[in-house]
């Protein structure tokens, strides 16, 4: 967003369909969010994962993500619903949490709790003056605390009336163009096709190379894509609970296509 701001003083973001999580963060840095009738935003509270997260009971080699807001909601539950107020009672609640989740994983949760609010504030302050400080804080709380579910879909009406964002509706002509552009990206990025490495291997093949596009940045003179290259190899003796193939990335990075 800071890079985009180097080239313009007024920035509009077009949202023809879903722009959840990081997409919503990008919208926060815009002077204007142009949402189509099918446009959606989402909460920006992250789920974090690191080596100290709890093990997945169904896959011991994997780690369960920990939702930042789930941890905060657990502590709020103790204070607001259970009515625990004394230091001893709250310490007991926290110790129960530490018994289930590694302290370093909880530290990572708190770091991301502070980070997401700091990012949102900086993005909003790119275009909202100091006298709108209360509105900035209200938007941050709406997107991180008050929606209660990370998969909550924020419609255009809710974005305006409840979240208090700078949202406008496009003209019929602009909305048609936005949707056609989205369909083009949907096809280029294969958004409706789940990436299934095993399906790329023919029955008689042991390994195959693949290429996948993860993102596109397009301007009037050129088009760049973030491209992943790698090799899919069939496991000769797959372990129980492990995938039947192994994916090795050999290259990833931006590539100018036009």
PDB file of N, CA and C in Angstrom, residues 235-244:
ATOM      1  N   UNK A 235       5.262 -40.988  -3.445  1.00  0.00           N
ATOM      2  CA  UNK A 235       5.908 -41.701  -2.341  1.00  0.00           C
ATOM      3  C   UNK A 235       5.820 -43.202  -2.607  1.00  0.00           C
ATOM      4  N   UNK A 236       6.968 -43.875  -2.584  1.00  0.00           N
ATOM      5  CA  UNK A 236       6.971 -45.318  -2.847  1.00  0.00           C
ATOM      6  C   UNK A 236       6.347 -46.095  -1.696  1.00  0.00           C
ATOM      7  N   UNK A 237       6.569 -45.612  -0.478  1.00  0.00           N
ATOM      8  CA  UNK A 237       5.975 -46.240   0.705  1.00  0.00           C
ATOM      9  C   UNK A 237       5.411 -45.136   1.608  1.00  0.00           C
ATOM     10  N   UNK A 238       4.226 -44.619   1.277  1.00  0.00           N
ATOM     11  CA  UNK A 238       3.668 -43.511   2.068  1.00  0.00           C
ATOM     12  C   UNK A 238       3.411 -43.915   3.510  1.00  0.00           C
ATOM     13  N   UNK A 239       3.755 -43.006   4.418  1.00  0.00           N
ATOM     14  CA  UNK A 239       3.521 -43.242   5.832  1.00  0.00           C
ATOM     15  C   UNK A 239       2.047 -43.060   6.160  1.00  0.00           C
ATOM     16  N   UNK A 240       1.608 -43.710   7.222  1.00  0.00           N
ATOM     17  CA  UNK A 240       0.214 -43.594   7.635  1.00  0.00           C
ATOM     18  C   UNK A 240      -0.099 -42.139   8.006  1.00  0.00           C
ATOM     19  N   UNK A 241      -1.160 -41.620   7.441  1.00  0.00           N
ATOM     20  CA  UNK A 241      -1.565 -40.247   7.720  1.00  0.00           C
ATOM     21  C   UNK A 241      -0.850 -39.207   6.890  1.00  0.00           C
ATOM     22  N   UNK A 242       0.169 -39.609   6.134  1.00  0.00           N
ATOM     23  CA  UNK A 242       0.925 -38.666   5.305  1.00  0.00           C
ATOM     24  C   UNK A 242       0.370 -38.672   3.883  1.00  0.00           C
ATOM     25  N   UNK A 243       0.524 -37.577   3.144  1.00  0.00           N
ATOM     26  CA  UNK A 243       0.034 -37.544   1.760  1.00  0.00           C
ATOM     27  C   UNK A 243       0.796 -38.527   0.886  1.00  0.00           C
ATOM     28  N   UNK A 244       0.154 -39.020  -0.189  1.00  0.00           N
ATOM     29  CA  UNK A 244       0.801 -40.030  -1.047  1.00  0.00           C
ATOM     30  C   UNK A 244       1.864 -39.459  -1.966  1.00  0.00           C
TER      31      UNK A 244
END
